[in-house]
Coordinates of C-alpha atoms in Angstrom, one line a residue:
T1 CA 0.2 -10.5 -14.5
Q2 CA 2.0 -10.1 -11.2
S3 CA -0.1 -7.0 -10.4
R4 CA -3.3 -8.9 -10.5
L5 CA -2.0 -11.9 -8.6
I6 CA -1.1 -9.7 -5.7
I7 CA -4.8 -9.1 -5.2
S8 CA -6.2 -12.5 -6.0
K9 CA -3.8 -15.3 -5.2
M10 CA -0.9 -14.1 -3.1
S11 CA 0.1 -16.5 -0.2
V12 CA 1.7 -15.4 3.0
T13 CA 5.2 -14.9 1.6
L14 CA 7.7 -12.1 1.5
P15 CA 8.0 -11.1 -2.2
P16 CA 11.2 -9.4 -3.2
L17 CA 11.1 -5.7 -3.9
P18 CA 10.2 -5.0 -7.5
Y19 CA 13.3 -2.8 -7.8
D20 CA 16.8 -2.5 -6.3
Y21 CA 17.0 -1.2 -2.7
S22 CA 18.6 2.0 -3.9
A23 CA 16.2 2.5 -6.9
L24 CA 14.0 5.0 -5.1
E25 CA 16.9 7.3 -3.9
P26 CA 17.1 10.1 -3.1
H27 CA 13.4 10.0 -2.2
I28 CA 13.4 6.8 -0.2
S29 CA 16.8 5.6 0.9
R30 CA 18.3 2.2 0.6
K31 CA 18.5 2.0 4.4
T32 CA 14.8 2.7 4.7
L33 CA 13.9 0.0 2.2
E34 CA 16.2 -2.5 3.8
I35 CA 14.7 -2.0 7.2
H36 CA 11.1 -1.6 6.0
H37 CA 11.1 -4.7 3.7
D38 CA 13.6 -7.0 5.4
K39 CA 12.7 -6.4 9.0
H40 CA 9.1 -5.0 9.3
H41 CA 7.5 -6.7 6.3
A42 CA 9.4 -9.9 7.0
K43 CA 8.2 -10.0 10.6
Y44 CA 4.6 -9.7 9.6
V45 CA 5.1 -12.6 7.2
A46 CA 6.8 -14.8 9.9
T47 CA 4.2 -14.0 12.5
A48 CA 1.2 -14.6 10.2
N49 CA 2.6 -17.9 9.1
T50 CA 3.2 -19.0 12.7
M51 CA -0.4 -18.1 13.5
I52 CA -2.0 -20.1 10.6
S53 CA 0.3 -23.1 11.0
G54 CA -1.8 -26.2 11.6
T55 CA -5.1 -24.4 11.1
E56 CA -7.6 -24.6 8.3
L57 CA -6.1 -21.3 6.9
E58 CA -2.6 -22.8 6.5
H59 CA -3.0 -23.1 2.7
A60 CA -5.4 -20.3 2.1
D61 CA -4.6 -17.3 -0.1
L62 CA -3.8 -14.1 1.7
P63 CA -7.0 -12.2 1.0
T64 CA -9.0 -15.1 2.4
I65 CA -6.9 -15.2 5.5
I66 CA -7.4 -11.5 6.0
K67 CA -11.2 -11.5 5.5
T68 CA -11.6 -14.6 7.7
A69 CA -9.6 -13.1 10.5
K70 CA -11.6 -9.9 10.2
S71 CA -14.9 -11.6 10.3
T72 CA -14.0 -13.9 13.2
G73 CA -12.5 -11.2 15.3
N74 CA -9.0 -12.7 15.3
A75 CA -7.2 -9.3 15.7
G76 CA -3.7 -10.7 15.9
L77 CA -3.9 -12.7 12.7
F78 CA -5.7 -9.9 10.9
N79 CA -3.1 -7.3 11.8
N80 CA -0.2 -9.4 10.7
A81 CA -1.8 -10.8 7.5
A82 CA -3.2 -7.5 6.5
Q83 CA 0.1 -5.8 6.9
V84 CA 1.7 -8.5 4.7
W85 CA -0.8 -7.6 1.9
N86 CA -0.6 -3.9 2.5
H87 CA 3.1 -3.8 2.2
S88 CA 3.3 -6.1 -0.8
F89 CA 0.8 -3.7 -2.5
Y90 CA 2.7 -0.6 -1.4
W91 CA 6.0 -1.7 -3.0
E92 CA 4.3 -2.1 -6.3
C93 CA 2.7 1.4 -6.0
M94 CA 6.1 3.0 -6.4
K95 CA 8.8 3.1 -9.0
A96 CA 11.9 5.0 -9.9
G97 CA 11.0 8.0 -12.0
G98 CA 7.3 7.8 -11.0
G99 CA 4.9 10.4 -9.8
G100 CA 3.3 13.4 -11.4
E101 CA 0.0 13.3 -13.2
P102 CA -1.3 10.0 -14.4
T103 CA -2.3 8.9 -17.9
G104 CA -4.6 6.3 -19.2
R105 CA -7.8 5.1 -17.6
V106 CA -7.0 6.2 -14.1
A107 CA -6.5 9.7 -15.3
E108 CA -10.0 9.7 -16.9
M109 CA -11.5 8.2 -13.8
I110 CA -9.8 10.7 -11.5
N111 CA -11.2 13.6 -13.5
A112 CA -14.7 12.0 -13.5
S113 CA -14.7 11.3 -9.8
F114 CA -12.8 14.3 -8.3
G115 CA -13.1 16.9 -11.1
S116 CA -9.4 17.2 -11.6
Y117 CA -6.0 15.7 -10.7
A118 CA -5.4 18.6 -8.4
A119 CA -8.5 18.0 -6.5
F120 CA -7.8 14.3 -6.2
R121 CA -4.2 15.1 -5.0
T122 CA -5.4 17.5 -2.4
E123 CA -7.8 14.9 -1.0
F124 CA -5.2 12.0 -1.2
E125 CA -2.5 14.0 0.5
N126 CA -4.9 15.2 3.2
A127 CA -5.8 11.5 3.9
G128 CA -2.1 10.7 4.3
N129 CA -1.4 13.7 6.5
T130 CA -4.4 13.2 8.8
A131 CA -4.3 9.4 9.3
F132 CA -3.7 9.6 13.0
G133 CA -0.7 7.7 14.3
S134 CA 0.1 4.8 12.0
G135 CA -1.9 4.1 8.9
W136 CA -2.4 4.2 5.1
A137 CA -3.9 6.5 2.4
W138 CA -5.8 4.7 -0.3
L139 CA -7.3 5.3 -3.7
V140 CA -10.0 2.7 -4.3
Y141 CA -12.2 1.7 -7.2
T142 CA -15.9 1.3 -6.4
P143 CA -18.9 0.7 -8.7
T144 CA -19.8 4.4 -8.4
G145 CA -16.3 5.7 -9.1
L146 CA -12.9 6.3 -7.4
K147 CA -12.7 7.3 -3.8
V148 CA -10.0 8.4 -1.4
T149 CA -10.0 6.8 2.0
K150 CA -7.6 6.3 4.9
T151 CA -7.1 3.5 7.4
T152 CA -5.4 3.2 10.7
G153 CA -3.1 0.5 11.8
A154 CA -3.4 -2.6 9.6
E155 CA -6.9 -1.8 8.4
T156 CA -7.4 -2.2 4.6
P157 CA -10.2 -1.6 2.1
L158 CA -9.6 -5.1 0.9
T159 CA -12.2 -6.2 3.4
E160 CA -14.8 -3.8 2.2
E161 CA -17.4 -5.2 -0.2
G162 CA -17.2 -3.6 -3.6
C163 CA -13.9 -1.8 -2.9
V164 CA -10.8 -2.6 -5.0
P165 CA -7.6 -0.9 -3.8
I166 CA -5.7 0.6 -6.7
L167 CA -3.1 2.8 -4.9
T168 CA -1.8 3.1 -1.4
M169 CA 0.7 5.2 0.5
D170 CA 2.2 3.9 3.8
V171 CA 2.2 6.6 6.5
W172 CA 3.5 4.4 9.3
E173 CA 6.6 6.2 10.6
H174 CA 8.9 3.4 9.7
A175 CA 8.1 4.1 6.0
Y176 CA 9.7 7.6 6.1
Y177 CA 11.3 8.5 9.4
L178 CA 14.9 7.8 8.6
D179 CA 14.6 10.1 5.5
Y180 CA 12.1 12.7 6.7
Q181 CA 11.9 12.4 10.5
N182 CA 8.7 14.0 11.7
M183 CA 8.0 15.8 8.3
R184 CA 5.3 13.4 7.1
P185 CA 3.9 16.1 4.7
T186 CA 7.2 16.3 2.9
Y187 CA 7.2 12.5 2.4
V188 CA 3.6 12.7 1.2
T189 CA 4.4 15.4 -1.4
T190 CA 7.5 13.5 -2.5
F191 CA 5.5 10.3 -2.9
M192 CA 3.1 12.1 -5.3
D193 CA 5.8 14.0 -7.2
H194 CA 8.4 11.3 -7.7
L195 CA 7.2 7.8 -6.7
V196 CA 3.7 6.8 -7.7
N197 CA 3.7 3.9 -10.2
W198 CA 0.7 4.9 -12.3
D199 CA 1.2 1.9 -14.7
F200 CA 0.6 -0.4 -11.7
V201 CA -2.4 1.7 -10.6
N202 CA -4.0 1.4 -14.1
A203 CA -3.5 -2.4 -14.0
Q204 CA -5.5 -2.7 -10.8
I205 CA -8.7 -1.1 -12.2
P206 CA -11.2 -3.9 -12.9
K207 CA -11.9 -4.4 -16.6

């Protein structure tokens, strides 16, 4: 399925949004998605492709590019390639009519790992609200259970051994500023209440 291909085989391309630009209104405006996807995400794609052109990574898949750039200290390529992946993943983590408590396997794993959905939500929202400057909040699958983490800049748990990202929330200002200005906590709450695509999250959990 498309959800699995994002993790394993995606190249450095700009995928279309999985919904119409106005689909997430009133929570995220059409204008925000147009700028965020068509300008910010597209710029990361263009820059990463320019950087790998003519190199041994030119035809590599995106996770390989990200991990190679990280391990070799190529910060410029890492930042742009990781942001391509992070954003492609983020779009899929949202849907119209989403949010609220999850069902399925992720619900069971959240209860096992955090004790309750409420406890998970508190930890996830705190990660989003305390990521200093620009960053991301993540729910990741590990062999010992689910964990909440946060990253700054373009950093991604994709590079961590044994970590499988299953949910992310973008807390760079360009993700929410047109709609929420400096009220990041309101955006974070709205993301959890109205936007999370739990079907996609369930699909990311390794079988």
